[in-house]
XYZ file of C-alpha atoms in Angstrom:
342
model
C -95.541 9.434 118.609
C -98.439 8.504 120.407
C -97.526 8.901 123.938
C -101.612 8.864 124.869
C -103.572 6.324 123.071
C -100.292 3.738 124.943
C -101.783 4.761 128.217
C -104.792 5.169 129.001
C -106.801 2.093 128.837
C -107.616 -0.127 132.389
C -109.045 -2.044 133.879
C -112.141 0.167 134.679
C -111.748 1.915 131.599
C -111.307 5.655 132.721
C -109.034 7.068 130.493
C -111.338 9.355 128.322
C -112.585 10.990 131.225
C -108.962 11.566 132.253
C -107.943 13.042 129.200
C -110.865 15.288 128.696
C -110.655 16.831 132.384
C -106.963 17.227 131.364
C -107.746 19.094 128.233
C -110.408 21.621 130.820
C -107.418 21.813 132.942
C -105.691 23.870 129.668
C -108.822 26.688 129.861
C -107.295 27.247 133.591
C -103.674 26.941 132.764
C -103.917 29.776 129.948
C -106.283 31.866 132.744
C -104.065 31.317 135.801
C -100.568 32.343 132.980
C -102.715 36.021 132.579
C -102.494 36.224 135.604
C -99.013 36.165 136.374
C -98.498 38.432 132.917
C -100.954 41.002 134.885
C -99.062 41.364 137.741
C -95.770 41.533 136.432
C -97.256 43.999 134.240
C -98.359 46.353 137.506
C -94.617 45.434 138.779
C -93.154 47.160 135.996
C -95.844 50.171 135.927
C -95.274 50.634 140.111
C -91.335 50.315 139.206
C -91.659 53.372 135.903
C -93.525 55.323 139.449
C -90.585 54.751 141.154
C -88.610 55.988 138.186
C -90.477 58.320 137.428
C -89.662 60.203 140.892
C -86.071 58.827 141.667
C -86.239 61.363 138.319
C -88.002 64.452 140.010
C -85.634 63.186 142.748
C -82.502 63.982 141.142
C -84.401 67.003 139.242
C -84.337 68.605 143.016
C -80.404 67.965 142.849
C -78.785 71.089 144.662
C -78.125 73.367 141.936
C -75.245 74.944 144.039
C -71.403 72.905 144.156
C -69.294 71.763 141.599
C -70.836 68.491 141.720
C -74.814 69.829 140.451
C -74.782 68.713 136.442
C -74.361 65.148 137.655
C -77.443 65.694 139.210
C -78.975 66.159 135.260
C -76.795 62.732 133.779
C -78.995 61.235 137.170
C -81.605 62.316 135.712
C -81.545 61.588 132.309
C -80.907 58.378 132.721
C -84.232 57.733 135.965
C -86.544 59.335 133.448
C -85.458 57.003 130.326
C -85.019 53.821 132.617
C -89.023 54.686 134.140
C -89.792 54.754 130.219
C -88.293 51.136 129.818
C -90.444 49.743 132.222
C -93.860 51.561 130.965
C -92.569 50.167 127.480
C -92.545 46.889 129.043
C -95.971 47.256 130.931
C -97.322 48.191 127.560
C -96.639 44.951 125.900
C -96.810 42.898 128.405
C -100.817 44.912 128.575
C -101.004 43.225 124.644
C -100.058 39.799 125.469
C -102.217 39.636 128.213
C -104.508 40.336 124.996
C -103.558 37.781 123.248
C -103.415 35.575 126.173
C -107.277 35.607 126.557
C -107.977 35.631 122.997
C -106.292 32.445 122.901
C -108.280 31.664 126.196
C -111.538 32.480 124.402
C -110.812 30.327 121.244
C -109.629 27.680 123.356
C -113.441 27.410 125.159
C -114.877 27.084 122.096
C -112.480 24.990 120.620
C -112.853 22.571 124.082
C -116.738 22.741 123.276
C -116.387 21.840 119.494
C -114.140 18.622 121.155
C -116.783 17.704 123.875
C -118.909 17.556 120.706
C -117.366 15.397 118.907
C -116.427 13.010 121.466
C -119.690 12.097 122.447
C -119.477 8.778 121.491
C -116.542 7.605 122.408
C -118.155 9.017 125.511
C -121.410 6.453 124.679
C -119.028 3.704 124.355
C -117.314 4.309 127.309
C -120.378 4.293 129.536
C -121.275 0.790 127.147
C -117.812 -0.770 127.932
C -118.099 -0.114 131.710
C -122.040 -1.304 131.991
C -120.463 -4.892 130.423
C -117.516 -4.900 132.153
C -119.624 -4.973 135.117
C -122.286 -7.317 133.451
C -119.614 -9.605 132.692
C -117.959 -9.580 135.821
C -120.500 -10.799 138.047
C -121.385 -13.302 135.119
C -118.199 -14.350 135.731
C -119.013 -14.886 139.207
C -121.837 -16.522 138.900
C -120.758 -19.693 136.368
C -117.526 -20.192 139.156
C -119.886 -20.491 141.457
C -121.948 -22.664 139.980
C -119.336 -25.016 139.421
C -117.659 -25.005 142.522
C -121.072 -25.572 143.966
C -120.703 -28.886 141.169
C -118.279 -29.739 142.104
C -118.447 -29.604 145.698
C -122.050 -31.954 145.543
C -120.017 -34.140 143.282
C -117.304 -34.621 145.648
C -119.766 -34.957 148.698
C -122.232 -37.556 146.588
C -125.192 -35.759 146.277
C -127.624 -37.206 145.210
C -129.095 -37.546 141.269
C -131.300 -35.242 141.565
C -129.659 -33.004 143.637
C -126.570 -33.528 141.257
C -128.527 -32.854 138.151
C -129.934 -29.328 139.667
C -126.682 -28.111 140.013
C -124.959 -29.130 136.464
C -127.907 -27.786 135.260
C -127.965 -23.911 137.250
C -124.107 -24.517 135.843
C -124.879 -24.403 132.451
C -126.696 -21.477 132.291
C -124.342 -19.514 134.393
C -121.747 -20.857 131.263
C -124.484 -20.070 128.985
C -124.798 -16.377 130.695
C -120.868 -15.460 130.194
C -120.434 -16.655 127.265
C -122.861 -14.025 125.904
C -121.833 -11.273 128.115
C -118.265 -12.044 126.733
C -119.824 -12.165 123.582
C -121.290 -8.922 124.205
C -118.477 -7.043 125.761
C -115.913 -8.001 123.100
C -118.142 -6.889 120.554
C -118.459 -3.451 122.489
C -114.767 -3.670 123.879
C -114.012 -3.657 120.136
C -116.195 0.289 118.988
C -114.727 1.534 122.523
C -111.154 -0.153 121.357
C -111.598 1.629 118.176
C -113.100 4.971 119.036
C -110.664 5.804 122.353
C -107.714 4.981 119.959
C -109.553 7.842 117.970
C -110.425 10.061 121.205
C -106.465 9.344 122.618
C -104.798 10.555 119.762
C -107.482 14.004 119.149
C -107.072 15.080 123.174
C -102.898 14.395 122.357
C -103.304 16.671 119.535
C -104.801 18.815 121.174
C -102.661 19.231 124.162
C -99.234 19.163 121.642
C -101.264 22.733 120.029
C -102.269 23.831 124.032
C -98.948 23.838 124.797
C -97.425 25.076 121.481
C -99.157 27.761 121.764
C -98.659 28.410 125.494
C -94.981 28.579 124.446
C -94.992 31.002 122.192
C -97.276 33.475 124.662
C -94.372 32.893 126.492
C -91.601 33.267 124.137
C -93.706 36.957 123.882
C -93.316 37.352 127.448
C -90.164 36.297 127.559
C -88.549 37.962 124.594
C -90.595 42.039 125.690
C -88.727 41.241 129.367
C -85.455 40.489 126.833
C -85.720 43.848 124.899
C -86.762 46.273 128.025
C -83.566 44.768 129.576
C -81.785 45.555 126.521
C -82.730 48.376 126.668
C -81.600 48.736 130.285
C -78.977 48.024 129.727
C -78.296 50.755 127.368
C -79.742 52.983 129.710
C -77.051 51.819 132.407
C -73.916 51.934 130.102
C -75.065 55.134 128.060
C -74.783 56.585 132.213
C -71.595 55.329 132.486
C -70.338 56.695 129.965
C -71.742 60.249 130.313
C -70.276 60.350 133.391
C -66.929 58.929 132.087
C -67.510 61.227 129.994
C -67.612 64.304 132.841
C -64.494 64.934 134.417
C -63.671 66.468 137.000
C -61.557 69.447 134.739
C -65.496 69.488 132.963
C -66.788 70.739 136.808
C -64.605 72.558 137.993
C -64.118 74.290 134.412
C -68.514 74.956 134.124
C -68.097 75.901 137.645
C -66.225 78.634 137.162
C -67.698 80.196 134.187
C -71.027 80.133 135.560
C -70.484 81.228 139.609
C -67.233 82.921 138.329
C -67.096 86.499 140.197
C -65.133 88.515 137.240
C -61.087 87.906 135.231
C -59.938 91.190 136.140
C -56.737 90.219 139.238
C -55.797 93.398 141.448
C -52.871 95.799 140.663
C -49.682 96.052 141.646
C -49.725 98.778 144.516
C -46.601 100.763 144.499
C -44.508 102.676 147.892
C -45.964 106.446 147.011
C -43.920 108.995 149.098
C -45.802 110.793 151.031
C -45.233 114.800 150.048
C -45.244 117.715 151.997
C -46.695 121.604 150.613
C -44.769 123.790 150.038
C -45.208 127.601 151.568
C -45.188 130.352 148.939
C -42.879 132.757 149.212
C -44.561 136.541 151.084
C -46.643 133.778 153.811
C -46.543 133.714 157.602
C -43.401 131.574 158.704
C -44.684 128.512 160.818
C -42.912 128.051 163.980
C -43.919 127.272 167.813
C -45.267 129.900 169.247
C -42.828 131.335 172.266
C -43.861 131.832 176.100
C -43.427 135.404 177.136
C -44.255 137.986 180.468
C -47.443 139.759 179.453
C -45.482 143.444 178.559
C -41.843 141.957 177.931
C -41.933 140.957 175.056
C -39.810 143.051 172.835
C -42.105 143.751 170.750
C -45.010 146.458 169.547
C -48.240 145.932 168.126
C -48.417 148.520 165.108
C -51.122 151.348 165.637
C -54.196 149.234 162.988
C -53.864 146.322 162.678
C -56.070 146.337 160.077
C -53.621 148.032 157.988
C -51.544 145.811 155.601
C -48.892 148.165 154.637
C -47.109 149.275 157.303
C -44.018 151.925 156.607
C -40.789 150.723 156.787
C -36.789 151.519 156.757
C -36.742 150.724 152.801
C -33.267 149.256 153.332
C -33.929 147.841 157.375
C -35.472 144.212 156.912
C -39.053 143.603 158.559
C -38.858 140.460 160.895
C -42.141 139.039 161.101
C -43.235 136.688 164.954
C -45.848 133.732 164.160
C -48.532 136.274 165.183
C -47.736 138.913 163.207
C -46.272 141.105 165.067
C -43.374 143.381 163.453
C -40.567 142.948 165.594
C -38.882 146.116 166.208
C -35.021 147.219 165.048
C -34.370 149.881 167.147
C -35.381 148.319 169.906
C -31.721 146.079 171.614
C -31.195 144.294 174.828
C -29.496 147.254 176.674
C -33.875 148.862 176.265
C -35.568 145.542 177.471
C -33.206 144.530 180.430
C -34.602 148.611 181.958
C -38.219 147.927 181.181
C -37.395 144.958 183.085
C -35.842 146.560 186.195
C -38.584 148.998 185.964
C -41.449 146.800 185.980
C -40.542 145.077 189.113
C -39.432 148.323 191.063
């Protein structure tokens, strides 16, 4: 559709100027697009660095407790997300180079177009000048005709009427010449303007196609990255699901366990006394006695373990190792006791 060819005319013939500057505005749009993508790349770089820091936070998670293995899941996921956004930043930087390359080509194309449209620009200037002359000639002619009509109505002298008619005739001739010239330059302008308008429209169509292609690359880069981000999140979710509570408990038990040997059952152990060997001393409580009143006497030689005894008379030994004499009876003890008291 010839949109530009049909919509940029008008009395002032300013359509060419509008179309030319619109073409130049394409360079501004290209620079602004590059700047926008550059800002987005900076955001992705910052996000990538932040995710890397977050991965380090997960790496420094407490190794204690049953939850400790989950920190590794967070670390791996954060590292992958950091790589995703870092890759997006690289793709956007590549896109910026493509935009700048297109911008350079755009500048060259516009310079060439400007050179090619010099003829149209001159035709515009000529028709604008002729338009001014034509307007002045029209006004002059109309003014002369108006003055002639006024004098005729007022009954001016014949000489004055002749002068007014002569001026009106000259104004008409001048007006006719301006019309002819205007139509001639106007035809040339129309042809060149139509060609230029179509040229400008072709340039704009190519510019918009290129810009949309660049935006498509921008969109695809982000889309691919977020597909990867979605995969990372799905993997994270799956890893969390795969690590069951039983797995965490089992892993903690295997790594931090203190042994599998349980305490053995202990039975009741009966206390057993030590038997006294035959021939050893008889243990019993020490009896209370008054010195000199005991019914025992120590043998003359206490160090001699051999005591002459009647083999037929068994010896009785007290708790201090004294031999109880058999020939002392109860009456003797009483007699000794009585003498001691007297």
